[in-house]
Short mmCIF file of N, CA and C in Angstrom, two decimals:
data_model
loop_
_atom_site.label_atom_id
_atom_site.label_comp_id
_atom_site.label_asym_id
_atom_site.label_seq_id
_atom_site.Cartn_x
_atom_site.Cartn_y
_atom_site.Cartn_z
N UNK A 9 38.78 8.48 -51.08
CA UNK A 9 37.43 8.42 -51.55
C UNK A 9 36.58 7.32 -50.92
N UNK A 10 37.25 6.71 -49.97
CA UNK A 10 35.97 5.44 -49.04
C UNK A 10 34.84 6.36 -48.28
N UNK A 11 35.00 7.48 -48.21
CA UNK A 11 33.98 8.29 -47.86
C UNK A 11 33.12 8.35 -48.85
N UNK A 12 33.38 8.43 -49.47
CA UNK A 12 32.31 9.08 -50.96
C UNK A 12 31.58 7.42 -51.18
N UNK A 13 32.34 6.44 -51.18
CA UNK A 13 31.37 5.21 -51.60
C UNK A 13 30.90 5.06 -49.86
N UNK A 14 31.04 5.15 -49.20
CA UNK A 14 29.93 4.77 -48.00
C UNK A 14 28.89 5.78 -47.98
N UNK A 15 28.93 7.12 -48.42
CA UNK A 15 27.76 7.91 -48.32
C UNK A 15 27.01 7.46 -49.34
N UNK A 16 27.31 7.11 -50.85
CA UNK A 16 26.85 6.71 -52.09
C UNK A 16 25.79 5.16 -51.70
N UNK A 17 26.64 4.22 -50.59
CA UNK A 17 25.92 2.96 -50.38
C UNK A 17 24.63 3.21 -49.32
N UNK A 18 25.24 4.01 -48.47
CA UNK A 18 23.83 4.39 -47.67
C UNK A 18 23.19 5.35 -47.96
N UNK A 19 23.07 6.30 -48.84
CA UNK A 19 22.15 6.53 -49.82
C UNK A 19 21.22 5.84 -50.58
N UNK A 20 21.90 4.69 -51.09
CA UNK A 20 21.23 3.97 -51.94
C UNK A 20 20.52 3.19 -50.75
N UNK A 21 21.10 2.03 -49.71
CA UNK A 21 20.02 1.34 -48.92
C UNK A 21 18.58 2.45 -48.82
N UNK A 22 19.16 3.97 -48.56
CA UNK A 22 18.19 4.23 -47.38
C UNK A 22 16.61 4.66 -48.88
N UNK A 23 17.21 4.96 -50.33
CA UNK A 23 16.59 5.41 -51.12
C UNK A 23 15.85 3.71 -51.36
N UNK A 24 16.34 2.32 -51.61
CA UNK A 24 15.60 0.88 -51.72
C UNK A 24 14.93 0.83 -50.74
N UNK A 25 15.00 1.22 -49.16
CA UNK A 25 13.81 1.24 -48.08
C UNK A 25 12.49 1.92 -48.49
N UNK A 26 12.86 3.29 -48.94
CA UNK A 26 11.73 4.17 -49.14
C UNK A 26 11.29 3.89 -50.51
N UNK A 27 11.84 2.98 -51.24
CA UNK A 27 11.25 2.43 -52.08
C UNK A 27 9.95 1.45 -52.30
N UNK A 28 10.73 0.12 -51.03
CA UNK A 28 9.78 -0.56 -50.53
C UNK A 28 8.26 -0.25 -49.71
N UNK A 29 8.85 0.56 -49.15
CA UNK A 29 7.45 1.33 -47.70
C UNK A 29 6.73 2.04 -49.22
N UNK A 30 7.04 2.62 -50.25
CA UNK A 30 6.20 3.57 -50.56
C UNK A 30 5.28 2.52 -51.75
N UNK A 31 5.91 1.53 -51.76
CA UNK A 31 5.33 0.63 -52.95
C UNK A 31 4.63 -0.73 -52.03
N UNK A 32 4.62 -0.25 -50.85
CA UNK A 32 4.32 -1.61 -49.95
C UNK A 32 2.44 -1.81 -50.41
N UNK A 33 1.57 -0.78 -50.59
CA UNK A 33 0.44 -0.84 -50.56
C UNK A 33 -0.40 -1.99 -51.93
N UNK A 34 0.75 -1.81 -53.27
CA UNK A 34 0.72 -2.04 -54.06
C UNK A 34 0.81 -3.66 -54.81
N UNK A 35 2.06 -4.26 -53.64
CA UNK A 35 2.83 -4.92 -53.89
C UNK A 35 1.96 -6.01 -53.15
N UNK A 36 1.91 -7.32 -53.44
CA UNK A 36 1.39 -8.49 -53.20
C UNK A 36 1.85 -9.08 -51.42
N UNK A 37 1.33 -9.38 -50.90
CA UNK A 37 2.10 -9.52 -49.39
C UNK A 37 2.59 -10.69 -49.50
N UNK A 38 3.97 -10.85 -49.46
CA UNK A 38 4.35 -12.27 -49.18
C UNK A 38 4.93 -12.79 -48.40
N UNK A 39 5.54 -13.57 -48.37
CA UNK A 39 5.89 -14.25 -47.14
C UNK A 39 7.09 -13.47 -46.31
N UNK A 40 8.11 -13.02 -46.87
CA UNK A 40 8.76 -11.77 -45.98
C UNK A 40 8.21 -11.05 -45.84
N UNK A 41 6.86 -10.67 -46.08
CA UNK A 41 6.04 -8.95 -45.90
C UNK A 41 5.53 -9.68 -44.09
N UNK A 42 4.66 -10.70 -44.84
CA UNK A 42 4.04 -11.28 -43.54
C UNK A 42 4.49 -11.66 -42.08
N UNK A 43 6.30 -12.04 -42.52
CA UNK A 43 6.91 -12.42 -41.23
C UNK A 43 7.48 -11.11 -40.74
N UNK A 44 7.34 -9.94 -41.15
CA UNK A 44 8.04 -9.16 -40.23
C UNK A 44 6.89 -8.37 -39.99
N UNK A 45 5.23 -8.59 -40.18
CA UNK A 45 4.45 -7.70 -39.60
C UNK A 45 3.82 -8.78 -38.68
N UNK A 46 3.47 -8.08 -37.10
CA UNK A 46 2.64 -8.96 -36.21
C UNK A 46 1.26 -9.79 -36.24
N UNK A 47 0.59 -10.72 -35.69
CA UNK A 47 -0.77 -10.85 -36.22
C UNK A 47 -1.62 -9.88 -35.36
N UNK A 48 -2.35 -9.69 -35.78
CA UNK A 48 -3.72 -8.51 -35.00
C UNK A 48 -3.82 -9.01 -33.59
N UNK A 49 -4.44 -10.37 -33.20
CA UNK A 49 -4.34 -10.44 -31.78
C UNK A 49 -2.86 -10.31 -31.34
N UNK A 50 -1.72 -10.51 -31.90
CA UNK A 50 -0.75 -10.77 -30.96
C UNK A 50 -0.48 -9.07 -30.46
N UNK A 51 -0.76 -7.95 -31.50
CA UNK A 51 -0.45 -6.89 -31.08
C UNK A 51 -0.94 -6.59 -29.90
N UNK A 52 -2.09 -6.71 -30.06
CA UNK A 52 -2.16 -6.45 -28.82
C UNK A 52 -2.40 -7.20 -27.18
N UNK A 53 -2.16 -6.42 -26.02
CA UNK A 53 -2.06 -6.92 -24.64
C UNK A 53 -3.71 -7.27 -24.09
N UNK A 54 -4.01 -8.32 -23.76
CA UNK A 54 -5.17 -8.59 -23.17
C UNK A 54 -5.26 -8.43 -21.81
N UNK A 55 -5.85 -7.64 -20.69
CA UNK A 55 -5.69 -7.59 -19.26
C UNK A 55 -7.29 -7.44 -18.84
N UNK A 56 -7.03 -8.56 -17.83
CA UNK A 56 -8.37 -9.24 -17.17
C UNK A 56 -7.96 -8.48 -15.81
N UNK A 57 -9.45 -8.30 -15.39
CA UNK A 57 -9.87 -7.76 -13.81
C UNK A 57 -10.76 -8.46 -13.49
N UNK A 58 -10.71 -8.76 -12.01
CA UNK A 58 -11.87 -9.60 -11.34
C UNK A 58 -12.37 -8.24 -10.45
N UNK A 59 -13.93 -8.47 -10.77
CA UNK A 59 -14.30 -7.19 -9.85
C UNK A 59 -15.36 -7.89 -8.89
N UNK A 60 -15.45 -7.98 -7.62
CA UNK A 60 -16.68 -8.54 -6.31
C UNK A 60 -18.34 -8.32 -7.85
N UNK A 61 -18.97 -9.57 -7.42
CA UNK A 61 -20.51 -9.50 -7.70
C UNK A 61 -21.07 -8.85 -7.11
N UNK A 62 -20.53 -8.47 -5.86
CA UNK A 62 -21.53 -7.77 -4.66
C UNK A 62 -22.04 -6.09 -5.49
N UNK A 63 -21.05 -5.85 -6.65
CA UNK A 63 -20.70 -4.36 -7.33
C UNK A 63 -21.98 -4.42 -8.31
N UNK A 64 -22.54 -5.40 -8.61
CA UNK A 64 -23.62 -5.41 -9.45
C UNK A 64 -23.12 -5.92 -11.29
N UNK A 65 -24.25 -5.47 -11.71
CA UNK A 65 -23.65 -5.82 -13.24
C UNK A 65 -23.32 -4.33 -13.76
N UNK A 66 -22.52 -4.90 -15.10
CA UNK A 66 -21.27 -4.21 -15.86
C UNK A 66 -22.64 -2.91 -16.61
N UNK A 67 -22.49 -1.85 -16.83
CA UNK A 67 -23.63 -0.82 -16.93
C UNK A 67 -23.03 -0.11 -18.37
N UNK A 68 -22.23 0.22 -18.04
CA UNK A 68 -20.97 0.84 -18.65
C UNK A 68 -19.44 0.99 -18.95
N UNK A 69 -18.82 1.32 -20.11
CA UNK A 69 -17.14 1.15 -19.70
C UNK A 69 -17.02 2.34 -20.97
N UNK A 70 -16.07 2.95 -19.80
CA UNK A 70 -15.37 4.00 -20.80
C UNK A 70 -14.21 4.68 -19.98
N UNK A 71 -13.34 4.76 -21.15
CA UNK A 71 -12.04 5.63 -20.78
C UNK A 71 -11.13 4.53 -19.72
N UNK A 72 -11.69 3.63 -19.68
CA UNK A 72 -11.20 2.67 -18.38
C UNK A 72 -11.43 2.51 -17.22
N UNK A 73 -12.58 3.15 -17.03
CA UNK A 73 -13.56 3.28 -15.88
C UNK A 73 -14.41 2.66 -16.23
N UNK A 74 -15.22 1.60 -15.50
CA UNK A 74 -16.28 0.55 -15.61
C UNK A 74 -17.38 1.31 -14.64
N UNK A 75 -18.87 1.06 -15.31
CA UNK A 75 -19.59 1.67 -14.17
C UNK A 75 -20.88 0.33 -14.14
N UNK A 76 -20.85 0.25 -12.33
CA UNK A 76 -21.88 -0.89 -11.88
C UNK A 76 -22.80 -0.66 -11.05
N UNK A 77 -23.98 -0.93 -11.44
CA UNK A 77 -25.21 -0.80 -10.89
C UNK A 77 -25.36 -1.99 -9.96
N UNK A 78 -26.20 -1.84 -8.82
CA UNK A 78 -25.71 -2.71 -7.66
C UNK A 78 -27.70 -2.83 -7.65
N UNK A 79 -28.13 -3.97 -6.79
CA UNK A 79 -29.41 -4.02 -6.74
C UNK A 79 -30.41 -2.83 -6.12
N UNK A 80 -29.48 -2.41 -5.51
CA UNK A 80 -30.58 -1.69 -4.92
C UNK A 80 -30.45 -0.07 -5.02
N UNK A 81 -29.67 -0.30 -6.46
CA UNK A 81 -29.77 1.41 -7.39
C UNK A 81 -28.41 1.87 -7.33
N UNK A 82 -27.43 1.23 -6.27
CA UNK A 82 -26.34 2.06 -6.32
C UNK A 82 -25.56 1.94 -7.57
N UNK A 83 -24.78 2.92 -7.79
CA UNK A 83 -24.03 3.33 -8.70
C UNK A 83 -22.60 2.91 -8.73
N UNK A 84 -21.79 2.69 -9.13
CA UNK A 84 -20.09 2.42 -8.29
C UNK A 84 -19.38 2.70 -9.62
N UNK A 85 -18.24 3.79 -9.89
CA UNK A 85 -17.69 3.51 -11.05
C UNK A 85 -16.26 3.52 -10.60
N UNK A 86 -15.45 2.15 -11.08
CA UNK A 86 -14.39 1.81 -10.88
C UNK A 86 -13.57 1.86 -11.87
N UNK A 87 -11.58 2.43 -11.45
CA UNK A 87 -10.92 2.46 -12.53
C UNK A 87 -10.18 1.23 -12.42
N UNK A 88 -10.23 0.64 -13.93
CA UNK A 88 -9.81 -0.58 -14.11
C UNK A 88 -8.56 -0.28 -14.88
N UNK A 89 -7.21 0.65 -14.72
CA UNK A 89 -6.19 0.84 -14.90
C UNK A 89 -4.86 0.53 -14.19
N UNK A 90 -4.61 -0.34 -14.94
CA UNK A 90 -2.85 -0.88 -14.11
C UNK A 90 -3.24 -1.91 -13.24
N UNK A 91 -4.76 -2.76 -13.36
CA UNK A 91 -4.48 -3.83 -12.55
C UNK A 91 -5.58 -3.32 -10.98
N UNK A 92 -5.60 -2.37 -10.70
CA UNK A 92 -5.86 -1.67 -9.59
C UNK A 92 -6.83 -1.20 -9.69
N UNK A 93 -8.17 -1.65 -8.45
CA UNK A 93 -9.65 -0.88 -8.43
C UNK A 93 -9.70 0.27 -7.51
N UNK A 94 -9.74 1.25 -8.33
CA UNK A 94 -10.06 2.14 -7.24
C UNK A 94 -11.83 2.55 -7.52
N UNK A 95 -12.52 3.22 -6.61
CA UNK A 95 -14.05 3.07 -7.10
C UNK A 95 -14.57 4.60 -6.12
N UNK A 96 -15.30 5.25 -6.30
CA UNK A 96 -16.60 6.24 -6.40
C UNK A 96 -18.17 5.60 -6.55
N UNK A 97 -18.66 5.54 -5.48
CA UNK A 97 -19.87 5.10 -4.76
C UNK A 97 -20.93 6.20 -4.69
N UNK A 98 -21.80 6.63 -5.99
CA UNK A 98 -23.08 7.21 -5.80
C UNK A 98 -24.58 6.97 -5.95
N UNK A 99 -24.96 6.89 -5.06
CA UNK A 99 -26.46 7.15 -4.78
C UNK A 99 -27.58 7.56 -5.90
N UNK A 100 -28.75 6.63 -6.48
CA UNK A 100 -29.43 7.13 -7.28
C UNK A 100 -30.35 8.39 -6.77
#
């Protein structure tokens, strides 16, 4: 019967987990709640690009494509993914 009490014990852990998660909203955050969830900035990754001035100023950003207006109307929209500029040069 050591079968029967190891299915009986991990039953029970796995039924006190789904206990906790389902009562987590409820329950006061404390100091074990807090140390095993991340802080907001740390989640996430910050990644900087240097892009030439010669490209103009920042116009637009979306999807991870930056788009720059250059002085003298041009257009340039560059992908700022993985570190790497690649760019599309159009004409107003």
């Amino acid at each position: 019967m050591p079968l029967d009490r190891y299915t009986k014990a991990v039953l029970t852990i796995i039924a006190l987990a789904l206990s906790v998660i389902a009562l987590n909203p409820w329950i006061a955050p404390g100091r074990w709640l807090r140390a095993l969830a991340p802080d907001a900035a740390a989640a996430q990754r910050r990644k900087e690009t240097t892009v030439p001035t010669a490209w103009g100023k920042l116009v637009g950003f979306s999807d991870g494509y930056g788009l720059f207006e250059a002085t003298d109307g041009t257009l340039r929209q560059v992908g700022l993914q993985g570190g790497s500029l690649t760019g599309v040069t159009k004409r107003r």
